[in-house]
Short mmCIF file of C-alpha atoms in Angstrom, two decimals:
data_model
loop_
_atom_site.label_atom_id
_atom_site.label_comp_id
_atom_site.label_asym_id
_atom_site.label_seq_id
_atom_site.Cartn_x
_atom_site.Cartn_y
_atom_site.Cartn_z
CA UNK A 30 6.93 42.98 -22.72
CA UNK A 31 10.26 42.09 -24.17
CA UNK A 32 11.15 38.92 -23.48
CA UNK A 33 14.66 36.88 -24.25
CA UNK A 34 13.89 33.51 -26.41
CA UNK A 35 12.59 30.93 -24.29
CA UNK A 36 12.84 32.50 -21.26
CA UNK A 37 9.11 32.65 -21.01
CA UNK A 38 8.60 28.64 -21.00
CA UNK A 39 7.90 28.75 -16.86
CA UNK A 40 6.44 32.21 -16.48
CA UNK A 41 3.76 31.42 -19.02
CA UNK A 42 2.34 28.16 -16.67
CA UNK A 43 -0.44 28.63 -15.07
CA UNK A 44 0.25 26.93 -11.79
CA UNK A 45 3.74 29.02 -11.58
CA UNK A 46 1.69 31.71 -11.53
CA UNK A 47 -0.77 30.83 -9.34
CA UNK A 48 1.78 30.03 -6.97
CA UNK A 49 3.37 32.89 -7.21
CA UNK A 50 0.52 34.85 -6.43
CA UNK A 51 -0.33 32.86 -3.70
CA UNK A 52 3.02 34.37 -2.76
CA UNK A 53 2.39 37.77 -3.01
CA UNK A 54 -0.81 37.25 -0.86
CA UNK A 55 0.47 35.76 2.08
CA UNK A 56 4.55 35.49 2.59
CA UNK A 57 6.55 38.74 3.37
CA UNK A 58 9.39 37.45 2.97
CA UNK A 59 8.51 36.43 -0.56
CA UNK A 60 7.86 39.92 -1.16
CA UNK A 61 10.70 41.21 0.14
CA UNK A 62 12.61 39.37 -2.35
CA UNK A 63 10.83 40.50 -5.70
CA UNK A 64 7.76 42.35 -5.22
CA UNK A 65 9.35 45.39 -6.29
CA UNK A 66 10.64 44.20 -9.38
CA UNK A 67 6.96 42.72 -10.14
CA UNK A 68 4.03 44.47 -11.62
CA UNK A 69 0.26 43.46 -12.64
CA UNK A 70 1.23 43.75 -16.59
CA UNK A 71 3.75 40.90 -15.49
CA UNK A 72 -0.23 38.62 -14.92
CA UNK A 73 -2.34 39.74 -18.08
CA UNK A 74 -3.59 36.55 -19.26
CA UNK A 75 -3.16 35.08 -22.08
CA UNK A 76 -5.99 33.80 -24.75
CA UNK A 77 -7.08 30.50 -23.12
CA UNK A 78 -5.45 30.88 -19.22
CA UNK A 79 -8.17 29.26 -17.06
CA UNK A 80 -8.34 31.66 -14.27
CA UNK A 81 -6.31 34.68 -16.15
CA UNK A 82 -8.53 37.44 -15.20
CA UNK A 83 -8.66 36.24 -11.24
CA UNK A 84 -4.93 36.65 -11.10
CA UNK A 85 -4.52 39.28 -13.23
CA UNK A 86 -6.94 41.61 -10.35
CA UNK A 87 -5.00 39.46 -7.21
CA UNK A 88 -1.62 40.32 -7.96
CA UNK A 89 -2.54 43.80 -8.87
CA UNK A 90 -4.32 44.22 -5.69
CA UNK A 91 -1.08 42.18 -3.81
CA UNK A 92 1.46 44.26 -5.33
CA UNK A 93 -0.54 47.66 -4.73
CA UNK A 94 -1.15 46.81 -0.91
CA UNK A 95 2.66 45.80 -0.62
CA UNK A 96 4.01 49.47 -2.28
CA UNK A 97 1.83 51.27 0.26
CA UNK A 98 1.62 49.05 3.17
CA UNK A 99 5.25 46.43 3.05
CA UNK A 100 2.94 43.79 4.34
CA UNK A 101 0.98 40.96 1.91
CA UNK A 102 -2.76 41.16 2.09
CA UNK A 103 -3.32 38.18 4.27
CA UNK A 104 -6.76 38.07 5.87
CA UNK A 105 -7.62 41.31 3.93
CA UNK A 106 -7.83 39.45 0.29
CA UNK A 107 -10.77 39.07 -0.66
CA UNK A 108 -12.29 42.07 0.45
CA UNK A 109 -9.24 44.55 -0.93
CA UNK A 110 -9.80 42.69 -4.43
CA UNK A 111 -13.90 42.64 -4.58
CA UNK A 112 -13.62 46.48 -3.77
CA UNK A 113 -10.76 46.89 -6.53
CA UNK A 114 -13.58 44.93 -8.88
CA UNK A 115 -16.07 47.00 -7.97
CA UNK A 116 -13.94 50.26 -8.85
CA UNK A 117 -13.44 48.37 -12.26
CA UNK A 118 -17.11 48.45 -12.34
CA UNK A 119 -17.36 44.73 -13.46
CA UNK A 120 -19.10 43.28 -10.06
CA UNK A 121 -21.33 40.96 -12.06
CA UNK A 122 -22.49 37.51 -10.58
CA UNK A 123 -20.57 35.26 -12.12
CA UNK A 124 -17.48 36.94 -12.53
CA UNK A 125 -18.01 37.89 -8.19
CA UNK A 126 -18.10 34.18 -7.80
CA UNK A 127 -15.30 33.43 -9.73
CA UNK A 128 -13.12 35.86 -7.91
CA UNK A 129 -14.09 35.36 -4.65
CA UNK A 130 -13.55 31.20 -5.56
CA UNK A 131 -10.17 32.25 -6.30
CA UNK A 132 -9.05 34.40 -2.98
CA UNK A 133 -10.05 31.63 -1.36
CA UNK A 134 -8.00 29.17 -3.32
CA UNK A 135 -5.37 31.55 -2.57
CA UNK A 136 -5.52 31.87 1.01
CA UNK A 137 -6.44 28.40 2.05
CA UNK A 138 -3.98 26.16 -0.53
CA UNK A 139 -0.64 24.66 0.66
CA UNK A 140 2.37 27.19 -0.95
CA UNK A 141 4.95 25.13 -2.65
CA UNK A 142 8.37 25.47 -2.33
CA UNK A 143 8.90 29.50 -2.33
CA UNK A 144 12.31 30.05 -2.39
CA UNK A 145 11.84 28.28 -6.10
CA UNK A 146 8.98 30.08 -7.19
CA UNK A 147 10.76 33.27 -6.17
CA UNK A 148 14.27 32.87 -7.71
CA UNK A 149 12.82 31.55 -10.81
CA UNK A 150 10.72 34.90 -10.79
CA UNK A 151 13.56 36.87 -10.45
CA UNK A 152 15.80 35.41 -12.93
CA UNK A 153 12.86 35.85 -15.41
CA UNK A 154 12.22 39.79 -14.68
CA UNK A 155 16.45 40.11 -14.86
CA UNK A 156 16.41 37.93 -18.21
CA UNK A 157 13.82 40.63 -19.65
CA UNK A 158 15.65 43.57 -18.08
CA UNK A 159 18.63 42.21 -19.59
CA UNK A 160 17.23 41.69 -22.95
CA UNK A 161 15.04 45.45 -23.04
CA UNK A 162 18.59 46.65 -22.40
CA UNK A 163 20.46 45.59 -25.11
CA UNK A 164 17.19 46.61 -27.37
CA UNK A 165 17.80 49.97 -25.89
CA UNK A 166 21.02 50.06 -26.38
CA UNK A 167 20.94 48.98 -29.96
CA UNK A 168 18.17 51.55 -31.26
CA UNK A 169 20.34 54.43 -29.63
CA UNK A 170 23.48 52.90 -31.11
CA UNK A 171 21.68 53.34 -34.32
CA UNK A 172 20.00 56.51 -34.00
CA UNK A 173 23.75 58.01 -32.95
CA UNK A 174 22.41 58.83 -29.31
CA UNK A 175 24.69 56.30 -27.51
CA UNK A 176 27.05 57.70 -25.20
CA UNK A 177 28.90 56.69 -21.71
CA UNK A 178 26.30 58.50 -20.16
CA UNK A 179 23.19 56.71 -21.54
CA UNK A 180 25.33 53.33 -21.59
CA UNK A 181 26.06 53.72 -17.42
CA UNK A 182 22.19 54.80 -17.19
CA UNK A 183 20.52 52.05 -19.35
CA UNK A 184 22.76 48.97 -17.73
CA UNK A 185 22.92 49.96 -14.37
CA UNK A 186 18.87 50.04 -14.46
CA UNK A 187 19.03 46.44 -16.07
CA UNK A 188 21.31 45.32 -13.45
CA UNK A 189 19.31 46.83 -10.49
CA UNK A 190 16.18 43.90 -11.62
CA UNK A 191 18.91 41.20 -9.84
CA UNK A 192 19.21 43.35 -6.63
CA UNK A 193 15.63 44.62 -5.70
CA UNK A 194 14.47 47.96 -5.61
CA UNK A 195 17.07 50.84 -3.40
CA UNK A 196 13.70 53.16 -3.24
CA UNK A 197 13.21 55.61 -0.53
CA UNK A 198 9.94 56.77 0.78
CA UNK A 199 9.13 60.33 0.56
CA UNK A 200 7.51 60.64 3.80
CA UNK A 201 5.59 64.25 3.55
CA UNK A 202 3.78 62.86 0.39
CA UNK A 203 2.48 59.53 1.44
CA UNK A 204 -0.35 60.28 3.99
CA UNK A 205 -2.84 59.18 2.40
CA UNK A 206 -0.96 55.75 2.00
CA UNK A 207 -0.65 55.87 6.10
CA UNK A 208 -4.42 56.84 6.51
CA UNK A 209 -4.83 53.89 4.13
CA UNK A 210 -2.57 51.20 6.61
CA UNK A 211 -4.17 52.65 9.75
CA UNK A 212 -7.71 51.37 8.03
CA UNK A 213 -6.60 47.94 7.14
CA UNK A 214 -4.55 47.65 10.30
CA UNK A 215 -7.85 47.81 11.98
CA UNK A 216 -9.71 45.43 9.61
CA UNK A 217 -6.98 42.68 9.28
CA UNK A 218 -6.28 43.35 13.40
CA UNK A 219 -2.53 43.44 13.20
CA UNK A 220 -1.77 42.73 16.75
CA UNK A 221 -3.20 39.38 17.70
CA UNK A 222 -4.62 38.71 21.31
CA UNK A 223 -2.97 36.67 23.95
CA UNK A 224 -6.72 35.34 24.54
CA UNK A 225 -5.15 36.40 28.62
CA UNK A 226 -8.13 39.07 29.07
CA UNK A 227 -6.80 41.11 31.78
CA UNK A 228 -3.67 41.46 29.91
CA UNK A 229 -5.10 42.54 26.13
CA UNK A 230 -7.28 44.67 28.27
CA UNK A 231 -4.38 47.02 29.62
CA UNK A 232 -1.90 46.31 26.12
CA UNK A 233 -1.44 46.02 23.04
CA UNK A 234 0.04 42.66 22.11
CA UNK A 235 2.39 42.33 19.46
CA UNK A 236 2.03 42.35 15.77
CA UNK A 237 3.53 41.23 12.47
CA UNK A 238 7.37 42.18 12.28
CA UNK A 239 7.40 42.75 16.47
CA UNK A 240 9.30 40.85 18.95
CA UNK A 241 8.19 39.82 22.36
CA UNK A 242 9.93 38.36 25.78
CA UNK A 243 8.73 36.58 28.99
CA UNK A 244 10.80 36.84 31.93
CA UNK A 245 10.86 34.66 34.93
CA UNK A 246 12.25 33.29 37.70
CA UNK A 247 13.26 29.16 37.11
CA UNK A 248 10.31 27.26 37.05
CA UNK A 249 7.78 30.73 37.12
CA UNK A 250 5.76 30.00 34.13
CA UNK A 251 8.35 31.27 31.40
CA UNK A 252 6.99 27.86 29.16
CA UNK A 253 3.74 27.86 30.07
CA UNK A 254 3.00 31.39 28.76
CA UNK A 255 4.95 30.60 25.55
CA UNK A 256 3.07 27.36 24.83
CA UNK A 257 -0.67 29.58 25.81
CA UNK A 258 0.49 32.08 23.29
CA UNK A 259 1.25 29.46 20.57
CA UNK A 260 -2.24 28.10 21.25
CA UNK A 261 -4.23 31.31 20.97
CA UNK A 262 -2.17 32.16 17.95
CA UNK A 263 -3.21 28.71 15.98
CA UNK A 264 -7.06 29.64 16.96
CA UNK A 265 -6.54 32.93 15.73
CA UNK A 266 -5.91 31.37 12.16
CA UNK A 267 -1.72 31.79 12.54
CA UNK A 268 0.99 29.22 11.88
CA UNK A 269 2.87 28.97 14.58
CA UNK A 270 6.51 27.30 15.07
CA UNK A 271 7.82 26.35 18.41
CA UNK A 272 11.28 25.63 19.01
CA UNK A 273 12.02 24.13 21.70
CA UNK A 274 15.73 24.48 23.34
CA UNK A 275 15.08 23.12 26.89
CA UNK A 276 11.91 20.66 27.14
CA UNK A 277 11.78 17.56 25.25
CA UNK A 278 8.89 17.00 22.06
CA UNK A 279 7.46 14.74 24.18
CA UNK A 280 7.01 16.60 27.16
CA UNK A 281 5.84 19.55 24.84
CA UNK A 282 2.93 17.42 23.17
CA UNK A 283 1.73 16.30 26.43
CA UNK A 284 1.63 20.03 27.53
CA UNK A 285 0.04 21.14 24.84
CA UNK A 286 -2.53 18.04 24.15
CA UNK A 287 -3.30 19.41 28.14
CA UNK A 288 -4.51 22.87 26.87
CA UNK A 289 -5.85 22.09 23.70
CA UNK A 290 -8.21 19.21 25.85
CA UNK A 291 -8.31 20.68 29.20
CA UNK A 292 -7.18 17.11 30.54
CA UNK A 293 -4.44 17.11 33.43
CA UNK A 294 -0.87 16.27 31.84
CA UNK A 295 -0.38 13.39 34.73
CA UNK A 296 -4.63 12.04 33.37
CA UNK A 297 -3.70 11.88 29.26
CA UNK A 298 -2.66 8.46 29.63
CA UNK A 299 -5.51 7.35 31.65
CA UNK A 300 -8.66 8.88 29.29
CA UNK A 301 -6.62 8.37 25.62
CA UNK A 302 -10.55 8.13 24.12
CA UNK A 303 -11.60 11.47 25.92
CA UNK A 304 -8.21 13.11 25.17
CA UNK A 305 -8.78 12.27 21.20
CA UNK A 306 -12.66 13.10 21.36
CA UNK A 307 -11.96 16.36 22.94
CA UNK A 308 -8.57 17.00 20.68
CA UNK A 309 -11.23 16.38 17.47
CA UNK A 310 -13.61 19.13 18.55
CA UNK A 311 -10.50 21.17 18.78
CA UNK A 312 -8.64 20.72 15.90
CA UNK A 313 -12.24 21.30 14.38
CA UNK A 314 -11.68 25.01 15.67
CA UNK A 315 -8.33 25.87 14.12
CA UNK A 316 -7.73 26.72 10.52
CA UNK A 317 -3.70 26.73 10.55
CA UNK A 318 -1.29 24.35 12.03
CA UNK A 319 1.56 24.56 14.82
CA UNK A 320 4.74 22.87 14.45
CA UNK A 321 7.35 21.91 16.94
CA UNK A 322 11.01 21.36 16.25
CA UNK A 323 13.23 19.56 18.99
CA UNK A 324 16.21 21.32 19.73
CA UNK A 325 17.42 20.13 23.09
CA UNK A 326 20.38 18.51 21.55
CA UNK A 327 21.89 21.54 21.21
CA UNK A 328 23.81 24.06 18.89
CA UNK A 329 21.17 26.09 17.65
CA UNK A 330 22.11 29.35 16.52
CA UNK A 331 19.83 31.74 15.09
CA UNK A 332 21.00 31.44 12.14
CA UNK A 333 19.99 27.68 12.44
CA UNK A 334 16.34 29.01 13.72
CA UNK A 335 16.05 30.94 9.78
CA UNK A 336 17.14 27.67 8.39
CA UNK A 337 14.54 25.88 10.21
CA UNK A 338 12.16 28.48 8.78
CA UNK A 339 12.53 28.10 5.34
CA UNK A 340 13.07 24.38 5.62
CA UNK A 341 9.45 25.21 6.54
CA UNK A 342 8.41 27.64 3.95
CA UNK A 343 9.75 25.22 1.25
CA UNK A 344 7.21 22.66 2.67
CA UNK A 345 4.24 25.23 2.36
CA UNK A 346 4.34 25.91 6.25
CA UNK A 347 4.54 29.76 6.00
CA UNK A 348 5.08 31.07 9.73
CA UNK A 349 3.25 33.49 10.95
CA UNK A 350 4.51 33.05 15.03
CA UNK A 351 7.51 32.18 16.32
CA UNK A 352 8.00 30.74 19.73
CA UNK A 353 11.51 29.88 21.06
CA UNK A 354 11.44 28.07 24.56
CA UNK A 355 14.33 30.04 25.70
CA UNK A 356 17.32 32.43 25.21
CA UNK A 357 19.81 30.95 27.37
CA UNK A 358 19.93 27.78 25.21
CA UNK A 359 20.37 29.65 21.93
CA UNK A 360 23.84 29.00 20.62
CA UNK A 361 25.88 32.14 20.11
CA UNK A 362 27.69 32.35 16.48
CA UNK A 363 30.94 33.82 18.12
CA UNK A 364 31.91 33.87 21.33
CA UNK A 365 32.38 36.02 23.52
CA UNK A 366 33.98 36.81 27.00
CA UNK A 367 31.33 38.30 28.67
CA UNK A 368 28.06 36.31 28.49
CA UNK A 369 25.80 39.73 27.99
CA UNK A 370 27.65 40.22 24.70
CA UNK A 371 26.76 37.10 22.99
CA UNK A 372 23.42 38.08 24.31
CA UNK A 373 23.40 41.07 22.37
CA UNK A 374 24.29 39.80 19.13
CA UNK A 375 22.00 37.04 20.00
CA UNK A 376 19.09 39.80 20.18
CA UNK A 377 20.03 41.38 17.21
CA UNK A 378 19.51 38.89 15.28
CA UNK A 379 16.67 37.51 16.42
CA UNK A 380 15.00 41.31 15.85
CA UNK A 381 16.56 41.68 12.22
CA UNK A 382 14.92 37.81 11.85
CA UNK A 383 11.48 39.12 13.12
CA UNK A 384 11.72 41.97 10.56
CA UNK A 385 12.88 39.90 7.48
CA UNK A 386 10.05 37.26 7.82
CA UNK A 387 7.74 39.67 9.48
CA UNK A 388 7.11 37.11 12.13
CA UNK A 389 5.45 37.73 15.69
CA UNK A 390 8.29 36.36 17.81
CA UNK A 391 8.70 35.61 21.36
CA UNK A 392 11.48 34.06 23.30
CA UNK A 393 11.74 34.17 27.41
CA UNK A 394 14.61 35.41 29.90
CA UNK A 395 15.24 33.99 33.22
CA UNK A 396 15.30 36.25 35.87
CA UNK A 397 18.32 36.74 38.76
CA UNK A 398 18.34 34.11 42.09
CA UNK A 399 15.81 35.09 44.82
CA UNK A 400 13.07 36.98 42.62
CA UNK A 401 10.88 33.56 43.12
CA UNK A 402 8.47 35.79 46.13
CA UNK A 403 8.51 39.15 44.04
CA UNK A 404 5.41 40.42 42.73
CA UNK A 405 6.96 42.57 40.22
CA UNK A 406 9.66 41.59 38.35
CA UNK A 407 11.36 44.20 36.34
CA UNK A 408 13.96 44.30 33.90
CA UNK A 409 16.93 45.47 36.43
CA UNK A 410 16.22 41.74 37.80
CA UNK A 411 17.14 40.09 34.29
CA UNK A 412 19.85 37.54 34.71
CA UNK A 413 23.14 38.09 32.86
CA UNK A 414 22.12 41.30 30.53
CA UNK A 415 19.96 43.12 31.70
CA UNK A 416 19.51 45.19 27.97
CA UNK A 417 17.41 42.54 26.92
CA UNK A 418 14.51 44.03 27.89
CA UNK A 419 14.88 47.36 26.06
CA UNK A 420 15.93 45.58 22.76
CA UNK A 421 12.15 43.92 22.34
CA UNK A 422 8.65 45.70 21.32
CA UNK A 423 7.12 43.89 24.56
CA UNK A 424 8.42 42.29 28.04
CA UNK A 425 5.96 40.59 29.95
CA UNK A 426 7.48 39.72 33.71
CA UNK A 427 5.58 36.35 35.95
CA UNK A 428 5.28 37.39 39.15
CA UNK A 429 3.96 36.10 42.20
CA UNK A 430 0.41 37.45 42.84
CA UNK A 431 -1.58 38.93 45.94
CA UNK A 432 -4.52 37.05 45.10
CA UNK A 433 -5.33 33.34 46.25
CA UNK A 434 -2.59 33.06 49.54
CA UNK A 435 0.20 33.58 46.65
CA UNK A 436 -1.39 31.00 44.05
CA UNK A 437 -1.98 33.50 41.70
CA UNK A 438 0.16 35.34 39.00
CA UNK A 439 1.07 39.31 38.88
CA UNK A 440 1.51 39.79 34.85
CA UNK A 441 4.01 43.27 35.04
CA UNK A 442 4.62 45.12 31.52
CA UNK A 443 8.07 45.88 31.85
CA UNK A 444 8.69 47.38 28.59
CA UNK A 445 6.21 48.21 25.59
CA UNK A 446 7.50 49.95 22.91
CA UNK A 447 3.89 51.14 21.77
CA UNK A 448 2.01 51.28 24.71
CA UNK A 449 1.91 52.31 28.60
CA UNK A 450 4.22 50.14 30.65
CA UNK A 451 5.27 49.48 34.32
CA UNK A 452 1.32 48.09 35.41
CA UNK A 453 0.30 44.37 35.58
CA UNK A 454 -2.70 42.47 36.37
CA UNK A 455 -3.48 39.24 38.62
CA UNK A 456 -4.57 36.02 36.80
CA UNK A 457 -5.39 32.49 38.27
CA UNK A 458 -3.56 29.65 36.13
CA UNK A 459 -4.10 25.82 36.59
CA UNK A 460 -0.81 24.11 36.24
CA UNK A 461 -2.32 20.78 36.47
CA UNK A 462 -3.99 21.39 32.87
CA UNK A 463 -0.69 23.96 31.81
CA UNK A 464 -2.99 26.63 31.63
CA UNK A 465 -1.19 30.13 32.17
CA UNK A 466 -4.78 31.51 32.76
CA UNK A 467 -7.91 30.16 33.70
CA UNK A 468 -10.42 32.69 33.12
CA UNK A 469 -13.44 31.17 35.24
CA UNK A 470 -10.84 30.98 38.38
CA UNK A 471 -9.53 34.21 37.18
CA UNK A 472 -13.01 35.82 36.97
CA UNK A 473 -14.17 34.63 40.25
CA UNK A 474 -11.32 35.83 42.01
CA UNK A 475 -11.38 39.16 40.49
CA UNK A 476 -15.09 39.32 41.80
CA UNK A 477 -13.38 38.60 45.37
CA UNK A 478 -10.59 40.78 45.36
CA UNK A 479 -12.09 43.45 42.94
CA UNK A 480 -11.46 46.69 45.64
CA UNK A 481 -7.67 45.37 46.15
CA UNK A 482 -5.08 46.88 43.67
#
């Protein structure tokens, strides 16, 4: 590789390297910003590297799955790079060990400071672009083969390392790169479960790089099912960031420390020594973390949310779901006469926002006066804009249920992108313990009411 004096310096440290393939493994967004200018030659380790040979096969394997899929490897690590290895042919015990040691170094260690790694990554590959260029251009200066064409060709390639890569996809000859994502979509299970059975029995939830909404009527549930969601994402080994626009921190802990314990919110302060037994044996269950930034004061835009975000990154908190408690506090960047177009842009955003960080997002809409008795809720009875619901992947409508003399909930797909819509389910929550869905109360009733529709 040609390389301009002392450029090298950071890119030849280990632990830049490591966490830059830490990078590659697990952020999109990381990818998104250099993966196409990186390649596995940019990893061959040099005499004496520690764990050379481990990251020389990870990023290979990385970059590879990110050319054919535009998603990082995530859960799929370790077994992508052990069946690379064994393709290699060099699947001996030791060396297995050593690799699988690695992937789980790489999944399981705190990121550092990303946006860092990843500039200084790109100013390196542009530094060697830069200086292969004027190598070029010399030897053709010599050899007499310079002209205006080969000057244009050779610098605007050099200058294309600072901007990313401008390549298409030629769809009719990359099947077997579909086939390929359809497998690992299935392995790595793309599309998360709400953990609300009767729902993930009828859809699909959303996935990576998807955007969801909840609608309601005022006080329906809207915050309940967002706060479930972030829960079942957490146990499903996902970081997930709540921001709050309407309720309080406090009042979100206490809702939370209700359905991580199964305590009442009004009983917390009664049993503290049950609620931090019981919070133990839960925290004990989750392998990622959930966040919660308080913005009831106000003024949060969403470009203020994707500030908030890589605040995060930068701290090693990559996020994998996004929860934002709801759209009607979300400040508008311009605005607007009409309240249903500073919902749009709002919307747009938050859906380009999704894509860049490949995030599973959800937000809730409230829905018009009087739909508090409706069991089906649809998106005609969305308040102010009623396009919101056909600019997300998935809409999920609270309703009030047949089941239970009205206590239940009627769960209504009112839009799904990738699925069948217009159908719903019944579920049984316990609002004393914030629970959107008890599934023993849900169960039983289901039992009673089984030949109603």
């Amino acid at each position: 590789m040609v390389t301009p004096n002392g450029s090298n310096l950071y890119w030849d440290d280990e632990g830049f390297q490591d966490a830059l393939v830490q990078l590659l493994c697990r952020d999109a967004k990381s990818l998104q910003d250099c993966g196409a200018l990186l390649s596995a030659d940019d990893f061959k380790p040099l005499r004496g590297m520690r764990r050379g040979r481990q990251r020389w096969v990870v990023a290979k394997v990385a970059l590879d799955h990110w050319r054919r899929h535009h998603e990082p490897l995530g859960r799929l690590l370790t077994a992508g790079v052990l069946e690379h290895a064994a393709k290699l042919g060099f699947l001996g015990g030791e060396r297995v060990e050593e690799l699988k040691e690695y992937c789980a170094w790489v999944q399981e260690a705190p990121v550092s400071a990303p946006d860092g790694v990843v500039e200084k990554a790109v100013r390196f590959k542009h530094q060697v672009a830069m200086a292969a260029a004027v190598q070029e251009l010399t030897t053709l200066q010599a050899s007499g083969q310079l002209d205006d064409a080969k000057w244009q060709e050779v610098t605007r390639r050099a200058m294309a390392s600072s901007n990313g890569s401008t390549d298409t996809v030629d769809y009719t000859a990359t099947l077997s790169d579909r086939l390929e994502r359809r497998r690992t979509e299935r392995m790595r299970q793309k599309h998360p479960w709400t953990y609300i059975d009767p729902l993930d029995s009828i859809i699909q939830p959303i996935g990576f790089g998807e955007f969801g909404m909840a609608i309601a009527p005022p006080k329906g549930g809207k915050t309940m099912l967002l706060h479930w969601l972030s829960v079942a994402y957490v146990l499903q080994r996902l970081n997930s960031l709540i921001i709050t626009l309407e309720t309080p921190k406090t009042v979100v802990e206490d809702r939370l420390d209700s359905i991580a314990t199964s305590i009442p919110v009004k009983l917390l302060h009664d049993h503290p020594g049950e609620t931090a037994r019981r919070f133990e044996r839960f925290r004990a269950m989750i392998k990622r973390q959930l966040h919660i930034f308080d913005g009831t004061q106000g003024g949060v835009t969403v470009q203020r949310i994707e500030q908030i975000i890589n605040a995060e990154r930068n701290r090693g908190f990559l996020v994998d779901a996004l929860i934002i408690d709801y759209d009607d506090e979300i400040t508008p960047v311009v605005k607007h006469k009409e309240r249903r177009y500073e919902f749009a842009d709002i919307y747009r955003d938050l859906r380009q926002l999704t894509a860049r960080y490949k995030t599973i997002t959800w937000t809730a809409a409230r829905s018009k006066r009087d739909t508090e008795n409706l069991k089906i809720i649809s998106g005609s009875h969305i308040s102010e804009d009623i396009s919101k619901v056909s600019k997300v992947n998935l809409a999920i409508s609270i309703g009030k249920g047949d089941w239970e003399d009205g206590k239940s909930i009627y769960l209504y797909v009112a839009n799904a992108n990738n699925d069948e819509q217009h159908m719903g389910c019944h579920i049984i929550p316990d609002r004393k313990r914030c629970l959107i869905f008890d599934r023993e109360a849900t169960q039983r009733a289901a039992r009673r009411y089984k030949n109603q529709p």
